XYZ file of C-alpha atoms in Angstrom:
761
model
C 19.235 -22.864 -27.512
C 21.029 -21.310 -30.421
C 24.603 -22.120 -29.419
C 26.397 -20.548 -32.334
C 27.088 -17.466 -30.248
C 27.146 -19.055 -26.806
C 30.233 -18.109 -24.757
C 30.864 -21.751 -23.901
C 30.433 -23.081 -27.414
C 34.101 -24.024 -27.582
C 33.218 -27.206 -25.696
C 34.246 -28.991 -22.565
C 37.570 -30.208 -23.928
C 38.900 -26.700 -24.408
C 37.481 -25.608 -21.030
C 39.248 -28.526 -19.398
C 42.482 -27.634 -21.174
C 42.280 -24.049 -19.997
C 41.164 -24.937 -16.488
C 43.145 -28.006 -15.520
C 46.129 -28.453 -17.762
C 47.450 -24.925 -17.421
C 45.422 -23.404 -14.578
C 46.140 -19.940 -15.961
C 44.386 -16.758 -14.940
C 42.555 -15.364 -17.960
C 44.079 -17.977 -20.239
C 43.128 -18.375 -23.860
C 43.493 -21.244 -26.268
C 42.807 -20.778 -29.962
C 41.384 -17.325 -29.133
C 38.712 -18.832 -26.863
C 37.333 -16.601 -24.162
C 38.407 -17.373 -20.606
C 35.719 -19.248 -18.678
C 36.066 -18.928 -14.920
C 35.129 -21.787 -12.614
C 32.231 -19.767 -11.206
C 30.914 -19.047 -14.697
C 31.388 -22.654 -15.726
C 29.415 -23.766 -12.675
C 26.562 -21.367 -13.393
C 26.157 -22.155 -17.069
C 27.140 -25.802 -17.398
C 26.179 -27.294 -14.043
C 23.720 -25.102 -12.180
C 21.347 -24.270 -15.024
C 21.057 -27.613 -16.898
C 21.475 -30.003 -13.950
C 21.081 -28.662 -10.418
C 18.324 -26.178 -11.142
C 16.581 -28.431 -13.662
C 16.837 -31.804 -11.891
C 18.087 -31.607 -8.301
C 16.557 -28.608 -6.588
C 13.050 -30.043 -6.516
C 14.154 -32.339 -3.664
C 17.443 -30.937 -2.355
C 16.184 -27.866 -0.455
C 15.538 -27.082 3.193
C 11.920 -28.128 2.734
C 12.292 -30.808 0.012
C 12.264 -34.581 0.267
C 16.052 -34.602 0.633
C 16.082 -31.938 3.355
C 17.875 -34.257 5.798
C 20.823 -34.862 3.442
C 24.028 -32.847 3.275
C 23.213 -31.863 -0.291
C 21.010 -28.778 0.264
C 20.715 -26.207 -2.519
C 19.600 -22.602 -2.316
C 17.071 -21.460 -4.956
C 17.981 -18.633 -7.299
C 15.849 -16.159 -5.344
C 18.150 -16.420 -2.321
C 20.921 -13.789 -2.375
C 24.334 -15.283 -3.049
C 22.817 -18.603 -4.085
C 25.450 -19.366 -6.741
C 28.391 -18.963 -4.374
C 26.558 -20.924 -1.682
C 25.655 -23.785 -4.016
C 29.108 -23.990 -5.555
C 30.608 -24.181 -2.069
C 28.164 -26.984 -1.211
C 29.324 -28.952 -4.233
C 32.946 -28.224 -3.441
C 32.475 -29.572 0.096
C 30.754 -32.710 -1.203
C 33.302 -33.277 -3.975
C 35.758 -34.837 -1.531
C 33.438 -37.801 -0.824
C 34.089 -40.834 -3.038
C 32.648 -44.303 -3.706
C 35.297 -46.702 -5.066
C 37.338 -43.820 -6.523
C 34.218 -42.250 -8.058
C 33.109 -38.911 -6.644
C 29.842 -39.309 -4.731
C 28.412 -36.382 -6.725
C 28.761 -38.506 -9.863
C 27.900 -41.884 -8.333
C 24.613 -40.861 -6.708
C 22.704 -39.386 -9.686
C 23.887 -42.219 -11.971
C 23.205 -44.881 -9.279
C 26.713 -46.192 -9.881
C 27.364 -48.428 -6.856
C 25.109 -46.426 -4.549
C 21.340 -45.995 -4.197
C 19.772 -42.646 -4.979
C 16.226 -42.226 -3.643
C 15.487 -39.837 -6.480
C 16.383 -42.480 -9.051
C 18.813 -42.057 -11.931
C 19.086 -38.394 -12.912
C 22.234 -38.471 -15.053
C 23.574 -40.875 -17.637
C 27.281 -41.606 -17.583
C 28.960 -39.898 -20.500
C 26.143 -37.412 -21.067
C 26.919 -33.708 -21.519
C 25.550 -32.938 -18.052
C 27.634 -35.749 -16.501
C 30.831 -34.563 -18.196
C 30.168 -30.985 -17.107
C 29.776 -32.063 -13.487
C 32.950 -34.152 -13.743
C 34.819 -31.179 -15.203
C 33.596 -28.948 -12.369
C 34.932 -31.422 -9.803
C 38.309 -31.340 -11.553
C 38.200 -27.546 -11.595
C 37.790 -27.447 -7.823
C 41.421 -28.600 -7.622
C 42.605 -25.991 -10.147
C 40.177 -23.030 -10.124
C 40.159 -20.636 -13.056
C 39.701 -16.912 -12.606
C 39.476 -14.435 -15.479
C 40.773 -10.903 -15.161
C 39.227 -7.899 -16.853
C 37.071 -9.885 -19.249
C 33.354 -9.922 -19.835
C 32.665 -13.217 -21.514
C 29.593 -12.514 -23.640
C 30.738 -14.506 -26.655
C 28.891 -13.409 -29.783
C 25.734 -12.385 -27.955
C 25.710 -8.909 -29.503
C 26.581 -10.059 -33.021
C 24.190 -8.552 -35.522
C 23.289 -5.623 -33.255
C 23.692 -2.161 -34.771
C 25.051 0.274 -32.220
C 24.945 4.033 -31.872
C 28.199 5.629 -32.944
C 30.124 7.973 -30.658
C 28.179 11.093 -31.654
C 24.818 9.368 -31.388
C 25.760 7.925 -28.012
C 26.823 11.366 -26.827
C 23.512 12.888 -27.896
C 21.593 10.204 -26.067
C 23.796 10.636 -22.997
C 23.467 14.425 -22.803
C 19.693 14.196 -23.129
C 19.557 11.455 -20.505
C 21.885 13.146 -18.022
C 21.386 16.895 -18.397
C 18.407 17.280 -20.733
C 20.202 19.101 -23.534
C 21.777 18.435 -26.913
C 25.559 18.155 -27.169
C 27.507 21.219 -28.245
C 29.516 21.308 -31.455
C 32.714 21.270 -29.396
C 31.602 18.162 -27.511
C 30.684 16.421 -30.747
C 34.114 17.051 -32.223
C 35.727 15.648 -29.062
C 34.225 12.235 -29.759
C 33.602 11.961 -33.483
C 35.237 8.761 -34.810
C 37.550 8.585 -31.777
C 36.175 5.463 -30.114
C 33.631 5.051 -27.361
C 36.136 5.776 -24.576
C 36.482 9.305 -25.977
C 33.176 10.033 -24.223
C 34.830 9.841 -20.790
C 36.272 13.390 -20.616
C 33.085 14.866 -22.074
C 30.989 13.004 -19.518
C 33.263 14.302 -16.772
C 32.361 17.877 -17.718
C 28.675 16.936 -17.843
C 28.904 15.544 -14.300
C 29.855 19.040 -13.142
C 26.598 20.573 -14.414
C 23.799 21.331 -11.959
C 21.342 19.723 -14.377
C 23.035 16.366 -13.795
C 22.185 16.554 -10.101
C 18.581 17.376 -10.941
C 18.559 14.152 -12.953
C 20.312 12.268 -10.159
C 17.600 13.518 -7.805
C 14.927 12.053 -10.078
C 16.708 8.715 -10.358
C 17.097 8.346 -6.614
C 13.665 9.645 -5.745
C 12.265 6.888 -7.931
C 13.677 4.431 -5.368
C 13.654 6.486 -2.130
C 10.233 8.051 -2.879
C 10.930 10.746 -0.284
C 9.387 13.442 -2.493
C 6.153 12.201 -0.968
C 6.855 14.912 1.623
C 8.099 17.602 -0.788
C 4.972 19.766 -0.785
C 3.529 22.098 1.845
C 5.095 21.330 5.251
C 4.701 17.566 5.076
C 8.385 16.911 5.811
C 8.492 19.405 8.681
C 5.616 17.497 10.231
C 7.802 14.388 10.440
C 10.103 15.910 13.044
C 9.651 15.316 16.754
C 8.360 18.694 17.888
C 9.083 17.814 21.518
C 12.774 17.694 20.657
C 13.269 19.979 17.655
C 12.060 23.543 16.856
C 10.602 22.181 13.623
C 8.244 25.081 12.873
C 10.737 27.840 13.680
C 9.439 29.899 10.767
C 6.097 30.441 12.508
C 7.746 33.401 14.221
C 7.934 35.229 10.877
C 5.144 37.824 10.867
C 5.136 38.644 7.147
C 2.752 36.001 5.802
C 4.183 35.888 2.281
C 7.719 35.526 3.602
C 6.544 32.982 6.172
C 4.958 30.816 3.507
C 8.018 30.957 1.241
C 10.423 30.087 4.068
C 8.124 27.268 5.205
C 8.141 25.792 1.705
C 11.914 26.107 1.375
C 12.462 24.540 4.796
C 10.193 21.663 3.875
C 11.962 21.054 0.573
C 15.321 20.823 2.338
C 13.978 18.306 4.835
C 12.194 16.237 2.168
C 15.375 16.043 0.067
C 17.637 15.290 3.065
C 18.523 11.754 1.934
C 18.807 12.671 -1.744
C 20.945 15.704 -0.919
C 23.350 13.261 0.696
C 23.561 11.249 -2.536
C 24.157 14.416 -4.569
C 26.810 15.635 -2.117
C 28.689 12.342 -2.306
C 28.608 12.162 -6.094
C 29.360 15.840 -6.701
C 32.466 15.655 -4.514
C 33.711 12.308 -5.838
C 33.259 10.713 -2.429
C 32.858 6.984 -1.904
C 29.303 5.850 -2.547
C 29.652 3.822 0.655
C 29.005 7.074 2.504
C 25.380 6.835 1.458
C 25.167 4.478 4.472
C 28.308 5.200 6.467
C 28.200 9.026 6.546
C 28.438 10.165 10.161
C 26.669 13.384 9.268
C 23.436 14.722 7.810
C 23.033 17.259 4.996
C 21.366 20.460 6.227
C 20.328 23.729 4.623
C 20.318 27.024 6.567
C 16.588 26.553 7.122
C 16.585 22.848 8.019
C 19.395 23.484 10.486
C 17.016 25.810 12.307
C 14.309 23.150 12.274
C 16.742 20.816 14.020
C 18.082 23.564 16.286
C 21.617 22.949 15.020
C 24.367 25.497 14.460
C 26.172 25.047 11.161
C 28.421 27.222 9.004
C 26.914 28.389 5.711
C 28.283 30.687 3.028
C 24.856 32.319 2.751
C 22.402 31.925 5.620
C 19.563 32.980 3.316
C 20.225 30.468 0.537
C 17.652 27.706 1.095
C 19.434 25.384 -1.349
C 22.950 25.495 0.127
C 23.746 22.224 1.880
C 26.517 21.417 4.331
C 27.511 18.493 6.492
C 26.306 18.691 10.098
C 25.596 16.457 13.064
C 22.540 16.181 15.250
C 23.502 15.965 18.912
C 23.248 12.493 20.364
C 22.501 10.755 17.047
C 25.000 8.158 15.727
C 24.486 8.952 12.036
C 24.547 6.188 9.431
C 23.752 7.984 6.190
C 20.225 7.458 4.930
C 19.672 4.688 7.499
C 19.260 7.339 10.191
C 17.626 10.007 8.033
C 14.270 11.070 9.456
C 12.651 11.396 6.052
C 13.935 8.016 4.802
C 12.874 6.202 7.964
C 9.482 7.906 7.842
C 9.005 6.934 4.199
C 9.473 3.311 5.216
C 7.822 3.213 8.643
C 7.291 0.252 10.893
C 4.632 -0.977 13.315
C 4.517 -3.029 16.460
C 3.746 -6.110 14.393
C 6.006 -5.350 11.425
C 8.992 -4.775 13.732
C 11.208 -3.008 11.196
C 10.873 -5.818 8.668
C 9.637 -3.393 6.019
C 12.778 -1.323 6.528
C 14.872 -4.464 6.306
C 13.173 -5.380 3.022
C 13.966 -1.933 1.621
C 17.596 -2.294 2.738
C 17.899 -5.461 0.692
C 16.070 -3.973 -2.276
C 17.873 -0.618 -2.438
C 21.335 -1.469 -1.180
C 21.789 -5.205 -1.734
C 20.073 -5.765 -5.101
C 17.788 -8.377 -3.528
C 14.001 -8.621 -3.513
C 13.257 -10.633 -0.388
C 9.637 -11.055 -1.429
C 10.877 -13.422 -4.126
C 12.945 -15.582 -1.813
C 10.259 -18.192 -1.388
C 6.666 -18.974 -2.266
C 4.274 -18.304 0.559
C 2.267 -21.398 1.472
C -1.470 -21.391 0.872
C -2.212 -24.414 3.042
C -2.477 -23.201 6.687
C -1.153 -26.594 7.813
C 2.175 -25.707 6.220
C 2.723 -22.971 8.825
C 1.309 -24.723 11.881
C 4.780 -24.856 13.464
C 5.071 -22.889 16.750
C 6.864 -19.600 16.138
C 6.997 -20.257 12.355
C 9.295 -17.326 11.514
C 11.973 -19.112 13.478
C 11.087 -22.769 13.072
C 9.168 -23.282 9.829
C 11.270 -23.637 6.698
C 8.577 -21.979 4.548
C 8.822 -18.828 6.656
C 12.455 -18.990 7.676
C 13.674 -18.760 4.090
C 12.760 -15.042 4.254
C 12.845 -14.278 7.961
C 16.312 -15.706 8.518
C 17.494 -12.958 6.177
C 15.364 -9.934 7.081
C 14.826 -10.361 10.827
C 18.456 -9.803 11.921
C 18.573 -6.608 9.832
C 15.203 -5.550 11.240
C 16.613 -5.942 14.729
C 19.460 -3.586 13.881
C 16.886 -0.761 13.540
C 15.731 -1.182 17.128
C 16.862 2.353 18.057
C 14.420 3.906 15.562
C 10.890 2.760 16.242
C 7.686 3.348 14.303
C 7.778 6.689 12.428
C 11.563 6.955 12.774
C 11.523 10.617 13.754
C 13.772 10.200 16.767
C 16.722 8.198 17.973
C 15.832 6.459 21.236
C 18.267 3.658 22.114
C 16.667 0.803 23.972
C 17.659 0.233 27.550
C 19.476 -2.927 28.548
C 16.327 -4.374 30.094
C 14.397 -3.717 26.869
C 17.107 -5.302 24.775
C 16.831 -8.443 26.824
C 13.189 -8.734 25.777
C 13.518 -7.579 22.136
C 10.860 -9.746 20.511
C 12.030 -13.211 21.600
C 10.260 -14.749 18.603
C 12.687 -12.889 16.296
C 16.319 -13.530 15.552
C 18.835 -11.299 17.257
C 20.108 -8.226 15.472
C 22.803 -9.028 12.967
C 23.619 -9.487 9.307
C 23.342 -12.902 7.723
C 25.021 -15.377 10.053
C 26.869 -12.592 11.862
C 25.361 -11.500 15.172
C 25.737 -7.875 16.195
C 28.175 -7.466 19.113
C 26.569 -6.449 22.404
C 28.629 -3.266 22.589
C 27.165 -2.012 19.292
C 23.529 -1.834 20.377
C 23.495 1.955 20.814
C 24.979 2.387 17.328
C 23.429 -0.644 15.666
C 22.604 1.243 12.471
C 26.239 2.249 12.058
C 27.315 -1.341 12.600
C 24.745 -2.525 10.064
C 25.936 0.041 7.512
C 29.482 -1.290 7.729
C 28.295 -4.832 7.028
C 26.209 -3.750 4.054
C 28.900 -1.727 2.296
C 31.346 -4.623 2.695
C 28.949 -6.910 0.818
C 29.650 -7.289 -2.919
C 25.956 -6.811 -3.583
C 26.198 -3.218 -2.343
C 28.149 -2.225 -5.452
C 25.749 -4.223 -7.597
C 22.775 -2.378 -6.117
C 24.256 0.960 -7.205
C 24.623 -0.374 -10.750
C 20.999 -1.559 -10.654
C 19.747 1.920 -9.695
C 21.746 3.666 -12.424
C 20.843 0.933 -14.918
C 17.127 1.482 -14.322
C 17.579 5.258 -14.383
C 19.385 5.314 -17.728
C 17.809 2.374 -19.520
C 14.297 2.574 -18.083
C 14.312 -1.178 -17.414
C 14.829 -3.218 -14.288
C 17.813 -5.565 -14.616
C 16.744 -9.035 -15.658
C 16.096 -11.669 -13.029
C 17.167 -15.233 -13.498
C 14.408 -17.463 -14.897
C 13.766 -20.512 -12.737
C 11.133 -22.503 -14.607
C 13.115 -24.704 -17.002
C 9.880 -26.101 -18.432
C 9.037 -22.808 -20.153
C 9.652 -22.919 -23.930
C 11.791 -19.750 -23.915
C 13.801 -20.739 -20.836
C 17.170 -21.241 -22.623
C 16.964 -17.866 -24.354
C 15.763 -16.087 -21.207
C 18.550 -17.700 -19.205
C 21.214 -16.636 -21.666
C 19.821 -13.081 -21.765
C 20.038 -12.925 -17.977
C 23.518 -14.437 -17.833
C 24.984 -12.026 -20.368
C 23.412 -8.997 -18.722
C 24.476 -10.214 -15.290
C 28.086 -10.528 -16.473
C 28.006 -6.945 -17.720
C 26.492 -5.656 -14.486
C 28.942 -7.620 -12.345
C 31.831 -6.271 -14.409
C 30.637 -2.681 -13.908
C 30.198 -3.349 -10.185
C 33.767 -4.670 -9.973
C 35.140 -1.577 -11.735
C 32.992 0.571 -9.433
C 34.635 -1.015 -6.393
C 38.094 -0.722 -7.927
C 37.539 2.997 -8.579
C 36.781 3.920 -4.978
C 32.997 3.567 -5.291
C 32.748 6.716 -7.415
C 29.209 6.618 -8.800
C 30.156 8.682 -11.844
C 32.127 5.650 -12.994
C 28.922 3.597 -13.036
C 27.192 6.196 -15.219
C 30.126 6.194 -17.646
C 30.258 2.420 -17.885
C 26.507 1.929 -18.343
C 26.460 4.537 -21.114
C 29.209 2.673 -22.958
C 27.484 -0.724 -22.780
C 25.878 -2.461 -25.727
C 22.595 -2.131 -23.848
C 22.630 1.674 -23.838
C 23.992 1.872 -27.385
C 21.840 -0.825 -29.037
C 20.141 0.802 -32.007
C 18.808 -1.849 -34.344
C 19.367 -5.357 -35.634
C 21.019 -6.328 -38.877
C 19.047 -8.659 -41.081
C 16.307 -11.074 -40.111
C 16.168 -12.854 -36.761
C 14.783 -16.295 -36.055
C 12.369 -16.782 -33.161
C 15.061 -18.036 -30.790
C 17.245 -15.004 -31.411
C 14.239 -12.694 -31.017
C 13.554 -14.223 -27.614
C 17.163 -13.732 -26.582
C 17.158 -10.069 -27.564
C 13.633 -9.271 -26.361
C 14.893 -7.114 -23.477
C 17.847 -5.596 -25.312
C 17.853 -1.942 -26.216
C 16.759 1.165 -24.405
C 13.861 2.495 -26.457
C 12.153 3.609 -23.256
C 9.116 5.827 -23.276
C 10.471 9.042 -21.827
C 9.284 10.094 -18.398
C 7.344 13.387 -18.202
C 10.429 15.106 -16.779
C 12.733 13.790 -19.502
C 10.309 14.589 -22.309
C 9.815 18.134 -21.055
C 13.563 18.750 -21.041
C 13.899 17.259 -24.504
C 11.097 19.449 -25.856
C 12.824 22.592 -24.651
C 16.253 21.400 -25.797
C 14.985 20.763 -29.326
C 12.460 23.575 -29.854
C 13.926 26.179 -27.537
C 10.685 26.513 -25.560
C 8.910 24.589 -22.797
C 5.466 23.116 -23.226
C 3.889 25.427 -20.684
C 1.114 28.040 -20.389
C 3.810 30.683 -20.052
C 7.493 31.219 -19.287
C 6.918 31.540 -15.516
C 4.425 28.712 -15.200
C 4.885 25.010 -14.528
C 5.131 22.995 -17.770
C 2.150 20.764 -18.484
C 4.186 17.573 -18.171
C 5.475 18.560 -14.722
C 2.174 19.783 -13.307
C 0.332 17.282 -11.089
C -2.938 18.974 -12.067
C -2.203 18.624 -15.768
C -0.356 15.725 -17.446
C 2.389 14.592 -15.064
C 0.413 11.636 -13.712
C -1.559 10.979 -16.891
C 1.725 10.736 -18.815
C 3.043 7.989 -16.554
C 4.713 10.028 -13.813
C 4.666 9.377 -10.088
C 3.708 11.371 -7.007
C 5.977 9.305 -4.701
C 2.960 8.653 -2.495
C 0.135 6.544 -3.857
C 1.609 6.385 -7.371
C 5.133 5.017 -7.083
C 5.639 3.072 -10.331
C 6.117 4.823 -13.649
C 4.127 3.689 -16.658
C 6.633 2.479 -19.236
C 4.239 1.311 -21.947
C 2.190 4.084 -23.595
C -1.591 3.940 -23.447
C -4.299 5.817 -25.308
C -4.256 8.804 -22.963
C -0.496 9.158 -23.235
C -0.665 8.894 -27.031
C -3.196 11.719 -27.173
C -1.130 13.873 -24.807
C 1.947 13.428 -26.988
C -0.021 14.321 -30.110
C -1.355 17.464 -28.448
C 2.171 18.353 -27.365
C 3.469 17.954 -30.924
C 0.744 20.184 -32.350
C 1.073 22.896 -29.729
C 4.868 22.989 -29.715
C 4.977 23.174 -33.507
C 2.592 26.097 -33.224
C 4.602 27.863 -30.510
C 8.059 27.413 -31.979
C 7.789 27.616 -35.784
C 7.071 31.329 -36.314
C 9.278 32.261 -33.354
C 12.182 30.369 -34.928
C 11.621 32.087 -38.280
C 11.652 35.438 -36.445
C 15.286 34.860 -35.496
C 18.239 35.498 -37.768
C 18.967 32.380 -39.821
C 22.291 31.880 -38.040
C 20.516 31.756 -34.648
C 17.726 29.381 -35.588
C 17.403 25.925 -34.058
C 14.837 24.556 -36.487
C 14.802 26.360 -39.830
C 18.274 27.682 -40.711
C 18.049 26.861 -44.436
C 14.617 28.240 -45.438
C 12.509 31.365 -45.180
C 8.708 31.781 -45.063
C 8.862 33.116 -48.619
C 10.471 29.949 -50.030
C 7.764 28.388 -52.240
C 8.440 24.936 -53.756
C 6.551 25.813 -56.978
C 6.136 28.974 -59.017
C 2.820 30.418 -60.121
C 2.776 28.048 -63.079
C 3.137 25.068 -60.746
C 6.660 24.324 -61.879
C 9.074 23.131 -59.196
C 11.724 25.631 -58.139
C 14.941 23.541 -57.874
C 16.913 25.888 -55.611
C 14.023 26.237 -53.186
C 13.355 22.526 -53.091
C 17.024 21.884 -52.456
C 16.831 24.254 -49.482
C 13.664 22.557 -48.231
C 15.304 19.152 -48.427
C 18.397 20.478 -46.631
C 16.232 21.821 -43.831
C 14.359 18.531 -43.557
C 17.718 16.802 -43.334
C 18.625 19.240 -40.546
C 15.357 18.569 -38.688
C 15.959 14.828 -38.773
C 19.344 15.320 -37.158
C 18.284 18.041 -34.712
C 14.918 16.662 -33.601
C 15.412 12.905 -33.940
C 19.176 12.521 -33.944
C 19.097 10.735 -37.307
C 21.394 11.373 -40.232
C 20.190 10.819 -43.792
C 21.655 11.520 -47.195
C 19.935 14.437 -48.896
C 18.361 12.051 -51.432
C 17.308 9.405 -48.918
C 13.683 8.190 -49.253
C 12.997 9.479 -45.714
C 13.883 13.012 -46.834
C 11.777 12.597 -49.955
C 8.777 11.406 -47.959
C 8.818 14.400 -45.610
C 9.442 16.738 -48.547
C 6.252 15.372 -50.114
C 4.441 15.926 -46.818
C 5.547 19.559 -46.771
C 4.542 20.147 -50.394
C 1.126 18.494 -49.956
C 0.303 20.544 -46.849
C 1.479 23.692 -48.579
C -0.528 23.038 -51.754
C -3.714 22.217 -49.889
C -3.423 25.193 -47.561
C -2.383 27.713 -50.195
C -5.259 26.643 -52.445
C -7.658 27.274 -49.542
C -6.083 30.674 -48.850
C -6.419 31.704 -52.505
C -10.011 30.480 -52.519
C -10.795 32.510 -49.418
C -11.793 29.496 -47.345
C -8.682 29.749 -45.188
C -7.416 32.928 -43.546
C -3.910 34.330 -43.648
C -3.671 35.163 -39.949
C -1.838 32.761 -37.698
C -3.584 31.668 -34.516
C -2.589 33.775 -31.510
C -0.253 31.245 -29.821
C 1.436 30.556 -33.173
C 2.487 34.158 -33.753
C 5.888 35.690 -33.093
C 5.257 39.146 -31.633
C 7.460 39.253 -28.537
C 10.368 37.609 -26.804
C 8.966 34.493 -25.162
C 11.075 34.764 -22.011
C 10.958 38.507 -21.324
C 7.675 39.465 -22.990
C 9.436 42.382 -24.706
C 7.905 43.277 -28.073
C 9.876 42.305 -31.166
C 10.772 44.949 -33.738
C 8.019 45.335 -36.296
C 10.192 43.855 -39.066
C 10.740 40.651 -37.079
C 7.131 39.962 -36.193
C 5.296 37.127 -37.892
C 1.535 37.233 -37.484
C 0.363 36.182 -40.934
C 1.068 33.296 -43.282
C -0.233 34.309 -46.709
C 1.766 31.643 -48.570
C 0.926 28.883 -46.046
C 4.600 27.960 -45.662
C 4.753 28.616 -41.922
C 1.838 26.270 -41.336
C 3.336 23.700 -43.721
C 6.509 23.711 -41.633
C 4.335 23.390 -38.522
C 2.945 20.213 -40.051
C 6.437 18.845 -40.646
C 7.507 19.701 -37.098
C 4.356 18.115 -35.670
C 5.182 14.977 -37.631
C 8.640 14.805 -36.097
C 7.690 15.765 -32.533
C 5.079 13.002 -32.507
C 7.534 10.456 -33.922
C 8.268 7.329 -31.890
C 11.945 8.226 -31.833
C 11.276 11.611 -30.273
C 8.986 10.258 -27.566
C 11.361 7.377 -26.822
C 15.075 7.489 -26.123
């Protein structure tokens, strides 16, 4: 490992001085970063010693399974805290004044069946000895993220560039001039008030809907009346709209009712965030979000400002249902159904994944040898199975009031509870068993346990992290034999510190999710732009996952296209854009349907490359002449040039003033389209200027020779207002391009719209 930038490179002596001699909270010595006991354990004891040498035997199913020294693998939630507590408990045992933890692995006066694993005086031995000393004087560090020099040599976006990226990511638009001046050269924290105004925009909640649907996947039921069909028609007047005789009105109301039901869980998220409520309410809310139409489907009376507004949402309660946020939402439960054999375990797995930042499928390797699971009732008694089932089965039991499809609350009777799958653990959470008097409201009880878990805050950071950065948070590598293990481990540890710090601030700020968005945007991960100088292979491995150059989703790219060009990539102003249409490019461009396609494609393929090239060509065609038809002061793309600006005169001599204007407009396009700023004489500007001139020369020569026409293709003309269809005044219309400048600028715009930096963000 390259230790020159490692946060613990100051050595054990300094760590000991900070941890034992002074025992200060957040102490520093010679400007060294504070290293907490927990961090010291993870980096200096767990990774190089316990995980590398001990865990092969010291597990519930290993050769040392009958000893008191049992370690939890990294896939088990809370493994670090659990393992550090195990060591702390064992640290009190001694052999002739030597801690047993040091005597055993060195075989110093005591036999170790695993042989000698540590040499006295080695770095690993001294680290373990220091940890034992730290148990008597623990070190905690306040308000510090100890990342050492991990981000040294990384070029970051400045405040304006970060703002542009944030506005595109959150609300699909470019920042205004006023917003830019609020942050320019004022430090990254100057973004906070601007972001606060962005969080008030409706477009932000459209984006929030996308982020949460990517994990809830409830838009599976968004079309037709799929969500209405989830309701229990024996209990609710689900299809109330069937009484509407006007067929067109009936169909519209049916669609609007269905949309409200399908978005029930996501509307709760939006309601909580919009009103600065605690994110804990996502599970603890004792209400459901209803629209005027969905209230009728449930047969519930609720007070609305406008009974005919299908998008107004208010808090309401369903009679007889002990609400627990999304845990009791019909659409969420239906999206993650159960069976008589699954017994709510799938729902329990999703609870851990979505709200506890834990993938239970990675908790343990499933045995291939059938003999390994020959134990009677293996989910209870076999260590290979219990490693997962001890965690998910109690949570599964807490869903016992919502069976199968989850479309109705039916609490089990006392006699049924007595026979609730005796081969499963009783309902509970971890080691905590659910009290008997909570059975009728078990989901509410479960919600309270989840939101009290530190991992609940971390799970919210994970969702926002993936939504903004396009990457799942790193998982801890466990195979120390891999050649890139040290670099992968350090990458995980640094990122984990950042995420844990954001989660802590999230908790301290009343679980306001907007705070998570602000903090993620200000991280080095969101702002990483480039590297300075050359990197060696080790450093490349460390930084392999750094940066957010994600291939934009179809939804994000469509918004960016319109923000930059002023027009959508669509057949017409009232039609669904190509990138959002399931029958066009939405799926081909890596989107999801929340049903059979639930994972977005993040690495472009040949089809996606061709779609983006077609988009660039067609949008350059649609927007170039239309932009020129506007007054120069109103133009987005070409404020510094006119169609009559020719770079050379009839004698093929360059026209300096015109070329200066062309270069200025290219400079503007770089900033407007790609968010890049270049000096007017930068080689990038010169290269695109040459591209413009070459296209113009070739095209104009063909026009003069009669082999190329002067008329622009129909879609490339500016004859009417795109949005209203109203004809433009004759003087504003652009239907011909006799000098080939309009088409030359189309070529430049195509070049930029197909650029990597436009398609990625």
